[in-house]
GROMACS .gro file of C-alpha atoms in nm:
model
  185
    1MET     CA    1  10.353   5.895  11.975
    2ILE     CA    2  10.601   6.106  12.173
    3ASN     CA    3  10.855   6.072  11.893
    4GLU     CA    4  10.605   6.214  11.644
    5VAL     CA    5  10.549   6.517  11.868
    6LEU     CA    6  10.925   6.564  11.914
    7GLU     CA    7  10.990   6.535  11.539
    8GLU     CA    8  10.712   6.782  11.458
    9ASN     CA    9  10.852   7.018  11.723
   10GLN     CA   10  11.203   6.992  11.575
   11ASP     CA   11  11.079   7.040  11.217
   12ARG     CA   12  10.878   7.351  11.305
   13MET     CA   13  11.171   7.503  11.495
   14ILE     CA   14  11.408   7.437  11.204
   15LYS     CA   15  11.161   7.604  10.967
   16SER     CA   16  11.147   7.908  11.197
   17GLU     CA   17  11.525   7.920  11.209
   18LYS     CA   18  11.550   7.906  10.828
   19ALA     CA   19  11.282   8.176  10.793
   20PHE     CA   20  11.480   8.394  11.036
   21GLU     CA   21  11.797   8.350  10.830
   22LYS     CA   22  11.609   8.439  10.514
   23GLU     CA   23  11.454   8.745  10.680
   24LEU     CA   24  11.794   8.862  10.806
   25SER     CA   25  11.951   8.816  10.463
   26LYS     CA   26  11.723   9.096  10.341
   27VAL     CA   27  11.854   9.339  10.604
   28ARG     CA   28  12.091   9.593  10.454
   29THR     CA   29  12.451   9.588  10.580
   30GLY     CA   30  12.619   9.855  10.368
   31ARG     CA   31  12.750   9.592  10.129
   32ALA     CA   32  12.589   9.495   9.803
   33SER     CA   33  12.386   9.174   9.817
   34GLN     CA   34  12.174   9.002   9.555
   35THR     CA   35  11.900   8.941   9.811
   36MET     CA   36  11.853   9.319   9.857
   37LEU     CA   37  11.642   9.323   9.541
   38ASP     CA   38  11.444   9.002   9.603
   39GLY     CA   39  11.137   9.194   9.718
   40VAL     CA   40  11.133   9.427   9.416
   41ARG     CA   41  10.835   9.369   9.186
   42VAL     CA   42  10.842   9.501   8.830
   43ASP     CA   43  10.534   9.579   8.622
   44TYR     CA   44  10.610   9.340   8.335
   45TYR     CA   45  10.335   9.374   8.075
   46GLY     CA   46  10.070   9.426   8.344
   47THR     CA   47  10.197   9.156   8.580
   48GLN     CA   48  10.389   9.227   8.901
   49THR     CA   49  10.696   9.007   8.849
   50PRO     CA   50  10.979   8.952   9.101
   51LEU     CA   51  11.296   9.118   8.968
   52PRO     CA   52  11.516   8.804   8.999
   53GLN     CA   53  11.272   8.622   8.765
   54MET     CA   54  11.324   8.868   8.481
   55ALA     CA   55  11.682   8.988   8.511
   56THR     CA   56  12.032   8.884   8.604
   57VAL     CA   57  12.137   9.047   8.930
   58SER     CA   58  12.511   9.053   8.994
   59ILE     CA   59  12.763   9.211   9.231
   60PRO     CA   60  13.070   9.334   9.039
   61GLU     CA   61  13.202   9.528   9.343
   62SER     CA   62  13.127   9.532   9.716
   63ARG     CA   63  12.920   9.852   9.683
   64MET     CA   64  12.767   9.801   9.338
   65ILE     CA   65  12.477   9.594   9.206
   66THR     CA   66  12.409   9.551   8.837
   67VAL     CA   67  12.074   9.438   8.697
   68LYS     CA   68  12.060   9.318   8.339
   69PRO     CA   69  11.699   9.257   8.227
   70TRP     CA   70  11.656   8.970   7.983
   71ASP     CA   71  11.411   9.190   7.793
   72VAL     CA   72  11.589   9.526   7.747
   73SER     CA   73  11.260   9.699   7.657
   74VAL     CA   74  11.156   9.697   8.026
   75ILE     CA   75  11.473   9.858   8.162
   76ASN     CA   76  11.289  10.178   8.256
   77GLU     CA   77  11.024   9.974   8.441
   78VAL     CA   78  11.302   9.794   8.631
   79GLU     CA   79  11.458  10.126   8.730
   80ARG     CA   80  11.119  10.265   8.838
   81ALA     CA   81  11.043   9.951   9.045
   82ILE     CA   82  11.377   9.978   9.230
   83LEU     CA   83  11.302  10.342   9.313
   84LYS     CA   84  10.946  10.257   9.427
   85ALA     CA   85  11.074   9.980   9.656
   86ASN     CA   86  11.202  10.246   9.902
   87LEU     CA   87  11.533  10.072   9.961
   88GLY     CA   88  11.723  10.400   9.979
   89LEU     CA   89  11.899  10.312   9.653
   90THR     CA   90  11.933  10.526   9.342
   91PRO     CA   91  11.956  10.325   9.019
   92SER     CA   92  12.088  10.456   8.689
   93ASN     CA   93  12.065  10.285   8.352
   94ASP     CA   94  12.265  10.302   8.032
   95GLY     CA   95  11.998  10.142   7.814
   96LYS     CA   96  12.118   9.785   7.874
   97ILE     CA   97  12.214   9.757   8.240
   98VAL     CA   98  12.083   9.918   8.558
   99ARG     CA   99  12.363  10.008   8.798
  100ILE     CA  100  12.295  10.065   9.165
  101SER     CA  101  12.562  10.219   9.384
  102ILE     CA  102  12.526  10.129   9.751
  103PRO     CA  103  12.596  10.436   9.966
  104PRO     CA  104  12.790  10.377  10.287
  105LEU     CA  105  12.569  10.369  10.596
  106THR     CA  106  12.603  10.631  10.868
  107GLU     CA  107  12.682  10.513  11.221
  108GLU     CA  108  12.332  10.615  11.333
  109ARG     CA  109  12.169  10.423  11.047
  110ARG     CA  110  12.380  10.114  11.125
  111LYS     CA  111  12.257  10.120  11.485
  112GLU     CA  112  11.894  10.157  11.369
  113ILE     CA  113  11.934   9.860  11.134
  114ALA     CA  114  12.098   9.651  11.409
  115LYS     CA  115  11.812   9.738  11.646
  116SER     CA  116  11.558   9.641  11.380
  117ALA     CA  117  11.739   9.310  11.325
  118GLY     CA  118  11.727   9.254  11.702
  119LYS     CA  119  11.349   9.299  11.697
  120ILE     CA  120  11.323   9.045  11.416
  121CYS     CA  121  11.532   8.804  11.626
  122GLU     CA  122  11.298   8.852  11.924
  123GLU     CA  123  10.993   8.781  11.706
  124TYR     CA  124  11.144   8.452  11.593
  125LYS     CA  125  11.238   8.359  11.951
  126VAL     CA  126  10.874   8.412  12.047
  127ALA     CA  127  10.770   8.192  11.753
  128ILE     CA  128  11.002   7.915  11.876
  129ARG     CA  129  10.865   7.948  12.230
  130ASN     CA  130  10.512   7.922  12.090
  131ILE     CA  131  10.611   7.601  11.912
  132ARG     CA  132  10.743   7.472  12.246
  133ARG     CA  133  10.414   7.563  12.416
  134ASP     CA  134  10.211   7.384  12.146
  135SER     CA  135  10.426   7.070  12.176
  136ASN     CA  136  10.406   7.072  12.556
  137GLU     CA  137  10.026   7.103  12.539
  138ILE     CA  138  10.008   6.799  12.310
  139ILE     CA  139  10.229   6.602  12.552
  140LYS     CA  140  10.012   6.707  12.850
  141ASP     CA  141   9.697   6.606  12.661
  142LEU     CA  142   9.850   6.264  12.587
  143GLN     CA  143   9.925   6.226  12.958
  144LYS     CA  144   9.569   6.327  13.058
  145GLU     CA  145   9.425   6.075  12.813
  146GLY     CA  146   9.645   5.806  12.967
  147ASP     CA  147   9.841   5.741  12.646
  148ILE     CA  148  10.172   5.818  12.819
  149SER     CA  149  10.290   5.809  13.180
  150GLU     CA  150  10.383   6.109  13.392
  151ASP     CA  151  10.753   6.017  13.365
  152GLU     CA  152  10.733   5.999  12.986
  153SER     CA  153  10.557   6.335  12.986
  154PHE     CA  154  10.830   6.500  13.194
  155LYS     CA  155  11.106   6.345  12.980
  156ALA     CA  156  10.937   6.464  12.662
  157GLN     CA  157  10.889   6.816  12.801
  158LYS     CA  158  11.255   6.820  12.905
  159LEU     CA  159  11.361   6.721  12.552
  160ILE     CA  160  11.132   6.988  12.406
  161GLN     CA  161  11.291   7.248  12.635
  162GLU     CA  162  11.643   7.136  12.534
  163THR     CA  163  11.549   7.164  12.166
  164THR     CA  164  11.401   7.509  12.230
  165ASP     CA  165  11.719   7.622  12.405
  166GLN     CA  166  11.934   7.495  12.116
  167HIS     CA  167  11.730   7.680  11.856
  168ILE     CA  168  11.717   8.004  12.054
  169LYS     CA  169  12.094   7.982  12.099
  170LYS     CA  170  12.129   7.931  11.723
  171LEU     CA  171  11.911   8.239  11.656
  172ASP     CA  172  12.133   8.441  11.891
  173GLU     CA  173  12.445   8.322  11.705
  174ILE     CA  174  12.295   8.410  11.366
  175PHE     CA  175  12.190   8.752  11.497
  176ALA     CA  176  12.532   8.822  11.656
  177LYS     CA  177  12.702   8.744  11.325
  178LYS     CA  178  12.461   8.971  11.134
  179GLU     CA  179  12.490   9.249  11.393
  180LYS     CA  180  12.870   9.239  11.362
  181GLU     CA  181  12.833   9.260  10.984
  182ILE     CA  182  12.592   9.556  11.013
  183LEU     CA  183  12.803   9.755  11.260
  184GLU     CA  184  13.129   9.688  11.074
  185VAL     CA  185  13.250   9.996  10.888
   0.00000   0.00000   0.00000
């Protein structure tokens, strides 16, 4: 019974960690990244379609993204969708390929982005602490019902706290790496 709670706790924390990594991958660093356009939706014959599902996105240079739609007839829609996404990017197209030049970030903008990434990190730390709280409540309920002893309860809560500390440390490491990448000129 305790093992099930501990496994569930671990699984939920790992999912939060992965979600944090995915969220941070969308944060702009001044370098071109394929994930920058993941949130762009293109009006494709009346349907809002994610850009990566209708075009090849590639990075020919560190500050350049190219988007080659599989259906060239929607190239203007692709360009319009990138502009509407408010990413601070200006696309240009030659009829076959949309090219997006990534402007270098100012020092002030880098600091704003790093601060924003820090807030995201804090939100995920809170999520992990909430998972810990939920798991501890389940353990305490099991103890109240007499399914586990007080010693087992304390051991389980200690393991939950250790797992929480590991995952929060991992979030801090991921954030530190991303912050370094953001602030790097």
